[in-house]
């Protein structure tokens, strides 16, 4: 049975009533892989639109060579949300998908994701996310982070029908509802989180479909990583400030956000201040064991999924990298909290990372 109610013409591959938006700024090196992964789906979109956001490289030429629609704003829009909104007004299909220009999809990702919309209340759906490359320290750390999040936290959130975020690198929406919300807002650095919480506030459904898998390119060095973590940390804090009144009235979602915020602050203070200070005061390394006390809790869901994917050795080798990434992430969380809540100075400059 075809998803999204679109029957194929005789002799044609299955297509759905979907337009895919690919915002791209200087993505000439990765864009071709993204487009090809969309063009070889088991359920094809009606149209693929690349928004060449005033790139200075060959992004537009790469897209045109692969036969997709390319549009270019008169000037750089300043953010991924701005680029996507530039194209949104021209979409006429029932569904819209947003995918990053450095992200590829599993061959059946659209086919697996689209049945979520058989429920008329569902306005957005997202899938499983894994790094495309798992080689450097930072990529390995992110691999474990995603494996933990998408095999443990995200399914629990979906069980209560309150996923905290429909991931910006790969999500599908009902076009009508997306347009009613004015597309993706630029008032925070986490436009995907902002949109997800707004949809929940209006009682629209959001789903997580783990069988639909995407593979973004994650930061391979600290320079890219720092830009990404700064954007993500500030984006989360900005959305908490923006939506806190609505969150108080949303069962489960408000609790998930509150726990995430408290955990981020308390854990970050523990990792960066309390544990090393205690080791220094007591003049013993034993308090440093607290850094790995939760390792078994991390390993259980991660290893179960890794065995299923035949990646158990990759997972085991990557766990120490996750512990390093967690420390670095703690710094950016605390810095964002201090600037957004204490100094009350929002950081809204979109810095390209991955």
GROMACS .gro file of C-alpha atoms in nm:
model
  354
    1UNK     CA    1   0.000   0.000   0.000
    2UNK     CA    2   0.134   0.345  -0.089
    3UNK     CA    3   0.170   0.603   0.183
    4UNK     CA    4   0.030   0.956   0.159
    5UNK     CA    5  -0.247   0.845  -0.074
    6UNK     CA    6  -0.061   0.877  -0.406
    7UNK     CA    7  -0.091   0.591  -0.656
    8UNK     CA    8   0.188   0.545  -0.910
    9UNK     CA    9   0.130   0.583  -1.281
   10UNK     CA   10   0.177   0.267  -1.486
   11UNK     CA   11   0.546   0.186  -1.525
   12UNK     CA   12   0.660   0.458  -1.285
   13UNK     CA   13   0.823   0.436  -0.946
   14UNK     CA   14   0.605   0.506  -0.647
   15UNK     CA   15   0.570   0.877  -0.572
   16UNK     CA   16   0.413   1.066  -0.286
   17UNK     CA   17   0.257   1.411  -0.266
   18UNK     CA   18   0.572   1.557  -0.115
   19UNK     CA   19   0.821   1.836  -0.181
   20UNK     CA   20   1.167   1.810  -0.026
   21UNK     CA   21   1.344   2.133   0.071
   22UNK     CA   22   1.724   2.127   0.090
   23UNK     CA   23   1.867   2.454   0.228
   24UNK     CA   24   2.228   2.483   0.120
   25UNK     CA   25   2.501   2.739   0.177
   26UNK     CA   26   2.840   2.643   0.032
   27UNK     CA   27   2.753   2.273   0.039
   28UNK     CA   28   2.903   2.181  -0.297
   29UNK     CA   29   3.108   1.899  -0.143
   30UNK     CA   30   2.818   1.716   0.025
   31UNK     CA   31   2.506   1.816  -0.169
   32UNK     CA   32   2.533   1.557  -0.447
   33UNK     CA   33   2.516   1.267  -0.200
   34UNK     CA   34   2.208   1.420  -0.038
   35UNK     CA   35   2.026   1.464  -0.369
   36UNK     CA   36   2.114   1.116  -0.494
   37UNK     CA   37   1.984   0.962  -0.172
   38UNK     CA   38   1.653   1.142  -0.235
   39UNK     CA   39   1.641   1.037  -0.601
   40UNK     CA   40   1.683   0.667  -0.515
   41UNK     CA   41   1.412   0.642  -0.249
   42UNK     CA   42   1.165   0.354  -0.262
   43UNK     CA   43   0.896   0.623  -0.232
   44UNK     CA   44   0.994   0.927  -0.435
   45UNK     CA   45   0.896   1.289  -0.369
   46UNK     CA   46   0.721   1.490  -0.638
   47UNK     CA   47   0.992   1.755  -0.633
   48UNK     CA   48   1.329   1.828  -0.476
   49UNK     CA   49   1.401   2.198  -0.425
   50UNK     CA   50   1.752   2.313  -0.336
   51UNK     CA   51   1.767   2.662  -0.187
   52UNK     CA   52   2.110   2.788  -0.288
   53UNK     CA   53   2.137   3.046  -0.011
   54UNK     CA   54   2.364   3.285  -0.202
   55UNK     CA   55   2.652   3.037  -0.195
   56UNK     CA   56   2.998   3.138  -0.312
   57UNK     CA   57   3.093   2.786  -0.426
   58UNK     CA   58   2.941   2.550  -0.686
   59UNK     CA   59   2.638   2.449  -0.476
   60UNK     CA   60   2.387   2.564  -0.738
   61UNK     CA   61   2.574   2.401  -1.026
   62UNK     CA   62   2.594   2.068  -0.843
   63UNK     CA   63   2.218   2.071  -0.783
   64UNK     CA   64   2.128   2.171  -1.138
   65UNK     CA   65   2.352   1.899  -1.281
   66UNK     CA   66   2.144   1.642  -1.092
   67UNK     CA   67   1.819   1.773  -1.238
   68UNK     CA   68   1.651   1.919  -0.929
   69UNK     CA   69   1.485   2.258  -0.889
   70UNK     CA   70   1.724   2.529  -0.772
   71UNK     CA   71   1.617   2.866  -0.633
   72UNK     CA   72   1.846   3.141  -0.507
   73UNK     CA   73   1.747   3.436  -0.287
   74UNK     CA   74   1.881   3.781  -0.379
   75UNK     CA   75   2.100   3.775  -0.066
   76UNK     CA   76   2.197   3.525   0.200
   77UNK     CA   77   1.899   3.473   0.433
   78UNK     CA   78   2.120   3.437   0.739
   79UNK     CA   79   1.993   3.100   0.861
   80UNK     CA   80   1.861   2.761   0.761
   81UNK     CA   81   1.512   2.869   0.867
   82UNK     CA   82   1.533   3.174   0.643
   83UNK     CA   83   1.637   2.965   0.343
   84UNK     CA   84   1.355   2.715   0.397
   85UNK     CA   85   1.099   2.992   0.436
   86UNK     CA   86   1.216   3.145   0.106
   87UNK     CA   87   1.093   2.830  -0.071
   88UNK     CA   88   0.790   2.747   0.143
   89UNK     CA   89   0.548   2.988  -0.025
   90UNK     CA   90   0.583   2.810  -0.360
   91UNK     CA   91   0.507   2.461  -0.231
   92UNK     CA   92   0.175   2.314  -0.347
   93UNK     CA   93   0.215   1.950  -0.239
   94UNK     CA   94   0.031   1.822   0.066
   95UNK     CA   95   0.352   1.743   0.249
   96UNK     CA   96   0.687   1.915   0.291
   97UNK     CA   97   1.013   1.761   0.402
   98UNK     CA   98   1.319   1.950   0.527
   99UNK     CA   99   1.657   1.783   0.502
  100UNK     CA  100   2.003   1.927   0.554
  101UNK     CA  101   2.241   1.947   0.258
  102UNK     CA  102   2.495   1.727   0.439
  103UNK     CA  103   2.244   1.452   0.521
  104UNK     CA  104   2.171   1.132   0.332
  105UNK     CA  105   1.873   0.902   0.383
  106UNK     CA  106   1.842   0.527   0.402
  107UNK     CA  107   1.681   0.409   0.075
  108UNK     CA  108   1.342   0.349   0.239
  109UNK     CA  109   1.343   0.648   0.477
  110UNK     CA  110   1.055   0.838   0.314
  111UNK     CA  111   0.852   0.519   0.277
  112UNK     CA  112   0.901   0.437   0.646
  113UNK     CA  113   0.828   0.791   0.767
  114UNK     CA  114   0.519   0.869   0.560
  115UNK     CA  115   0.269   0.627   0.726
  116UNK     CA  116   0.281   0.847   1.036
  117UNK     CA  117   0.055   1.088   0.848
  118UNK     CA  118  -0.224   0.833   0.813
  119UNK     CA  119  -0.330   0.980   1.148
  120UNK     CA  120  -0.498   1.310   1.047
  121UNK     CA  121  -0.384   1.476   1.370
  122UNK     CA  122  -0.015   1.431   1.292
  123UNK     CA  123   0.150   1.749   1.167
  124UNK     CA  124   0.516   1.647   1.182
  125UNK     CA  125   0.724   1.331   1.190
  126UNK     CA  126   1.095   1.265   1.227
  127UNK     CA  127   1.321   0.963   1.210
  128UNK     CA  128   1.633   0.803   1.354
  129UNK     CA  129   1.956   1.003   1.316
  130UNK     CA  130   2.309   0.858   1.303
  131UNK     CA  131   2.638   1.020   1.200
  132UNK     CA  132   2.741   0.927   0.846
  133UNK     CA  133   3.107   0.909   0.946
  134UNK     CA  134   3.233   0.767   1.276
  135UNK     CA  135   3.609   0.822   1.273
  136UNK     CA  136   3.726   1.118   1.482
  137UNK     CA  137   3.686   1.164   1.856
  138UNK     CA  138   3.396   1.405   1.807
  139UNK     CA  139   3.216   1.190   1.552
  140UNK     CA  140   3.245   0.888   1.780
  141UNK     CA  141   3.114   1.087   2.074
  142UNK     CA  142   2.817   1.204   1.871
  143UNK     CA  143   2.753   0.848   1.752
  144UNK     CA  144   2.702   0.731   2.111
  145UNK     CA  145   2.501   1.042   2.195
  146UNK     CA  146   2.260   0.973   1.907
  147UNK     CA  147   2.241   0.600   1.977
  148UNK     CA  148   2.143   0.675   2.337
  149UNK     CA  149   1.897   0.951   2.250
  150UNK     CA  150   1.720   0.769   1.966
  151UNK     CA  151   1.701   0.428   2.131
  152UNK     CA  152   1.611   0.540   2.483
  153UNK     CA  153   1.486   0.897   2.529
  154UNK     CA  154   1.307   0.950   2.198
  155UNK     CA  155   1.094   0.630   2.209
  156UNK     CA  156   0.978   0.720   2.561
  157UNK     CA  157   0.881   1.068   2.443
  158UNK     CA  158   0.698   0.920   2.144
  159UNK     CA  159   0.513   0.674   2.369
  160UNK     CA  160   0.356   0.976   2.541
  161UNK     CA  161   0.310   1.142   2.200
  162UNK     CA  162   0.541   1.429   2.296
  163UNK     CA  163   0.875   1.408   2.110
  164UNK     CA  164   1.077   1.708   2.227
  165UNK     CA  165   1.205   1.788   1.882
  166UNK     CA  166   1.129   1.694   1.524
  167UNK     CA  167   1.488   1.694   1.403
  168UNK     CA  168   1.578   1.973   1.163
  169UNK     CA  169   1.811   1.753   0.958
  170UNK     CA  170   1.525   1.522   0.852
  171UNK     CA  171   1.156   1.585   0.920
  172UNK     CA  172   0.828   1.581   0.727
  173UNK     CA  173   0.531   1.817   0.779
  174UNK     CA  174   0.178   1.881   0.659
  175UNK     CA  175   0.230   2.180   0.434
  176UNK     CA  176  -0.094   2.353   0.532
  177UNK     CA  177  -0.012   2.346   0.902
  178UNK     CA  178   0.348   2.444   0.837
  179UNK     CA  179   0.233   2.751   0.645
  180UNK     CA  180  -0.021   2.838   0.916
  181UNK     CA  181   0.273   2.862   1.157
  182UNK     CA  182   0.461   3.092   0.922
  183UNK     CA  183   0.711   2.818   0.842
  184UNK     CA  184   1.025   2.806   1.053
  185UNK     CA  185   1.074   3.097   1.294
  186UNK     CA  186   1.406   3.282   1.315
  187UNK     CA  187   1.350   3.409   1.670
  188UNK     CA  188   1.570   3.132   1.817
  189UNK     CA  189   1.873   2.936   1.698
  190UNK     CA  190   1.677   2.609   1.721
  191UNK     CA  191   1.399   2.658   1.467
  192UNK     CA  192   1.313   2.287   1.467
  193UNK     CA  193   1.258   2.282   1.844
  194UNK     CA  194   1.059   2.607   1.827
  195UNK     CA  195   0.829   2.462   1.560
  196UNK     CA  196   0.787   2.131   1.744
  197UNK     CA  197   0.685   2.296   2.071
  198UNK     CA  198   0.449   2.530   1.886
  199UNK     CA  199   0.281   2.231   1.719
  200UNK     CA  200   0.239   2.060   2.057
  201UNK     CA  201   0.092   2.380   2.204
  202UNK     CA  202  -0.179   2.373   1.936
  203UNK     CA  203  -0.254   2.004   2.000
  204UNK     CA  204  -0.107   1.884   1.671
  205UNK     CA  205   0.052   1.542   1.669
  206UNK     CA  206   0.426   1.488   1.630
  207UNK     CA  207   0.570   1.140   1.578
  208UNK     CA  208   0.908   0.970   1.595
  209UNK     CA  209   0.954   0.678   1.353
  210UNK     CA  210   1.276   0.489   1.435
  211UNK     CA  211   1.266   0.281   1.115
  212UNK     CA  212   1.324   0.595   0.904
  213UNK     CA  213   1.699   0.656   0.921
  214UNK     CA  214   1.908   0.958   0.820
  215UNK     CA  215   2.284   1.012   0.819
  216UNK     CA  216   2.409   1.371   0.866
  217UNK     CA  217   2.775   1.466   0.856
  218UNK     CA  218   2.867   1.556   1.212
  219UNK     CA  219   3.154   1.788   1.318
  220UNK     CA  220   3.488   1.616   1.268
  221UNK     CA  221   3.696   1.877   1.451
  222UNK     CA  222   3.657   2.109   1.748
  223UNK     CA  223   3.608   2.420   1.534
  224UNK     CA  224   3.290   2.288   1.375
  225UNK     CA  225   3.178   2.125   1.697
  226UNK     CA  226   3.205   2.446   1.899
  227UNK     CA  227   2.982   2.633   1.654
  228UNK     CA  228   2.723   2.356   1.659
  229UNK     CA  229   2.718   2.319   2.037
  230UNK     CA  230   2.695   2.695   2.087
  231UNK     CA  231   2.400   2.712   1.848
  232UNK     CA  232   2.224   2.412   2.003
  233UNK     CA  233   2.278   2.523   2.365
  234UNK     CA  234   2.158   2.878   2.305
  235UNK     CA  235   1.869   2.751   2.095
  236UNK     CA  236   1.747   2.527   2.375
  237UNK     CA  237   1.769   2.803   2.637
  238UNK     CA  238   1.594   3.050   2.405
  239UNK     CA  239   1.307   2.810   2.347
  240UNK     CA  240   1.267   2.749   2.720
  241UNK     CA  241   1.235   3.125   2.772
  242UNK     CA  242   0.996   3.160   2.479
  243UNK     CA  243   0.766   2.866   2.550
  244UNK     CA  244   0.776   2.820   2.927
  245UNK     CA  245   0.418   2.937   2.981
  246UNK     CA  246   0.284   2.691   2.724
  247UNK     CA  247   0.506   2.415   2.858
  248UNK     CA  248   0.345   2.443   3.202
  249UNK     CA  249   0.013   2.344   3.048
  250UNK     CA  250   0.141   2.058   2.832
  251UNK     CA  251   0.140   1.718   3.004
  252UNK     CA  252   0.457   1.516   2.960
  253UNK     CA  253   0.630   1.766   2.730
  254UNK     CA  254   0.665   2.017   3.013
  255UNK     CA  255   0.806   1.742   3.234
  256UNK     CA  256   1.050   1.626   2.966
  257UNK     CA  257   1.177   1.980   2.914
  258UNK     CA  258   1.205   2.050   3.286
  259UNK     CA  259   1.403   1.731   3.344
  260UNK     CA  260   1.626   1.806   3.045
  261UNK     CA  261   1.694   2.159   3.169
  262UNK     CA  262   1.764   2.055   3.528
  263UNK     CA  263   1.980   1.764   3.417
  264UNK     CA  264   2.176   1.986   3.181
  265UNK     CA  265   2.248   2.246   3.449
  266UNK     CA  266   2.305   2.014   3.745
  267UNK     CA  267   2.510   1.759   3.552
  268UNK     CA  268   2.717   2.032   3.388
  269UNK     CA  269   2.795   2.191   3.724
  270UNK     CA  270   2.887   1.851   3.863
  271UNK     CA  271   3.115   1.759   3.573
  272UNK     CA  272   3.292   2.093   3.547
  273UNK     CA  273   3.294   2.217   3.907
  274UNK     CA  274   3.185   1.980   4.183
  275UNK     CA  275   3.374   1.663   4.085
  276UNK     CA  276   3.716   1.820   4.012
  277UNK     CA  277   3.682   2.050   4.316
  278UNK     CA  278   3.605   1.754   4.540
  279UNK     CA  279   3.906   1.565   4.404
  280UNK     CA  280   4.124   1.868   4.466
  281UNK     CA  281   3.997   1.930   4.821
  282UNK     CA  282   4.025   1.565   4.923
  283UNK     CA  283   4.352   1.531   4.730
  284UNK     CA  284   4.244   1.196   4.586
  285UNK     CA  285   4.140   1.084   4.238
  286UNK     CA  286   3.849   0.873   4.366
  287UNK     CA  287   3.582   1.139   4.307
  288UNK     CA  288   3.674   1.131   3.937
  289UNK     CA  289   3.509   0.790   3.916
  290UNK     CA  290   3.179   0.979   3.917
  291UNK     CA  291   3.245   1.060   3.551
  292UNK     CA  292   3.187   0.696   3.459
  293UNK     CA  293   2.934   0.581   3.720
  294UNK     CA  294   2.651   0.599   3.468
  295UNK     CA  295   2.846   0.411   3.198
  296UNK     CA  296   2.643   0.088   3.245
  297UNK     CA  297   2.319   0.282   3.202
  298UNK     CA  298   2.454   0.430   2.879
  299UNK     CA  299   2.591   0.100   2.752
  300UNK     CA  300   2.274  -0.109   2.781
  301UNK     CA  301   2.050   0.068   2.524
  302UNK     CA  302   2.348   0.165   2.307
  303UNK     CA  303   2.488  -0.188   2.287
  304UNK     CA  304   2.147  -0.344   2.222
  305UNK     CA  305   2.106  -0.118   1.920
  306UNK     CA  306   2.469  -0.160   1.816
  307UNK     CA  307   2.438  -0.539   1.814
  308UNK     CA  308   2.122  -0.508   1.605
  309UNK     CA  309   2.312  -0.288   1.357
  310UNK     CA  310   2.624  -0.509   1.371
  311UNK     CA  311   2.825  -0.220   1.514
  312UNK     CA  312   2.914  -0.351   1.861
  313UNK     CA  313   3.291  -0.287   1.832
  314UNK     CA  314   3.234   0.060   1.692
  315UNK     CA  315   3.009   0.134   1.988
  316UNK     CA  316   3.251   0.000   2.249
  317UNK     CA  317   3.543   0.200   2.109
  318UNK     CA  318   3.330   0.514   2.091
  319UNK     CA  319   3.203   0.523   2.452
  320UNK     CA  320   3.516   0.700   2.593
  321UNK     CA  321   3.476   0.963   2.321
  322UNK     CA  322   3.121   1.026   2.437
  323UNK     CA  323   3.245   1.092   2.790
  324UNK     CA  324   3.481   1.358   2.651
  325UNK     CA  325   3.205   1.510   2.437
  326UNK     CA  326   2.981   1.525   2.742
  327UNK     CA  327   3.234   1.740   2.928
  328UNK     CA  328   3.269   1.978   2.634
  329UNK     CA  329   2.893   1.998   2.596
  330UNK     CA  330   2.862   2.088   2.966
  331UNK     CA  331   3.072   2.400   2.913
  332UNK     CA  332   2.852   2.523   2.628
  333UNK     CA  333   2.531   2.449   2.824
  334UNK     CA  334   2.647   2.652   3.123
  335UNK     CA  335   2.776   2.935   2.905
  336UNK     CA  336   2.443   2.954   2.720
  337UNK     CA  337   2.244   2.944   3.045
  338UNK     CA  338   2.452   3.224   3.195
  339UNK     CA  339   2.422   3.446   2.889
  340UNK     CA  340   2.053   3.382   2.820
  341UNK     CA  341   1.914   3.377   3.175
  342UNK     CA  342   2.164   3.571   3.389
  343UNK     CA  343   2.297   3.835   3.151
  344UNK     CA  344   1.972   3.826   2.945
  345UNK     CA  345   2.164   3.870   2.623
  346UNK     CA  346   2.041   3.637   2.350
  347UNK     CA  347   2.288   3.507   2.096
  348UNK     CA  348   2.112   3.493   1.758
  349UNK     CA  349   2.393   3.487   1.503
  350UNK     CA  350   2.358   3.169   1.300
  351UNK     CA  351   2.707   3.019   1.267
  352UNK     CA  352   2.749   2.740   1.019
  353UNK     CA  353   2.867   2.415   1.167
  354UNK     CA  354   2.704   2.085   1.078
   0.00000   0.00000   0.00000
